[in-house]
Amino acid sequence: MVQTPDKPLVSVVTATFNALPELKVTVPNIAGQDFRSVEHIVIDGGSSDGTAEYLAGLGAAVRWLSEPDGGIGDALNKGIAMARGEYVLVLQAEDRFCDPGSLRAAAAELTGGEDIVAFEVDLQFADGSVRRRRSRPFGWLTRFKMTNPHQGMFCRRDLFSRIGAFDPEFRIAMDYEFLLRAMQRGAQLKAVPWPVAVMPATGISTQADWPSIRARLAEDRRLQRRHAAGFASRLMTEAFWVVYMPFKYMKVWLSHG
């Protein structure tokens, strides 16, 4: 692919709503990458905190849209529809690349034609500690859990055309539903064993309280049921949840005891 300003290699898409301080972490981080074949698209859900004014002041550095949306999945789909890059990466407000050379290093891995190139991601907690979230190839584990954080997933833009974009019905696990759907539709995934991005442990997908975990697990269970093909797969899914839901509850209860 010939890379020009109108046809960059990577489109980074950010969905945001009333998160201006966090957005001010992500925007300069992407702009500070030493790899220039990238565009940044920000979809704002009609914030009232000055986000639109901030984006307007950035000029051509960011392509953006500010209007009400139907949730994160809907906002991301708007950004994907605007994307011109060969690959699409989702970084939300306050997510960031590990260092100024991260995108250039990642681009060197985007040469094999895979539908998804998945890197590891560092999950950073408020006390400064970090837990690495691994990248994994497709396999049986993907059937039961999100195996690759979206902050590390470079997806070919044409993959969204072939299998569909994010399902707005899922307000928490839309990335997992997309990944599971991609696996079942035969997409090729390459797992790269080093981190490209840092995500803060502030989103609902990283919260450790039981209401947040229960909401997340409810979506996981629903999407797994949707994608369970055949009697054996459905039986395995139900058996998994009979064991896993009480296990998670007990784990949370013990950690707060």
Short mmCIF file of C-alpha atoms in Angstrom, two decimals, residues 123-131:
data_model
loop_
_atom_site.label_atom_id
_atom_site.label_comp_id
_atom_site.label_asym_id
_atom_site.label_seq_id
_atom_site.Cartn_x
_atom_site.Cartn_y
_atom_site.Cartn_z
CA LEU A 123 -2.47 -1.85 32.69
CA GLN A 124 -1.42 0.97 35.03
CA PHE A 125 -2.93 1.39 38.49
CA ALA A 126 -3.28 4.58 40.53
CA ASP A 127 -0.34 3.62 42.76
CA GLY A 128 1.94 3.41 39.72
CA SER A 129 2.09 -0.37 39.60
CA VAL A 130 1.69 -2.08 36.24
CA ARG A 131 0.23 -5.41 35.19
#
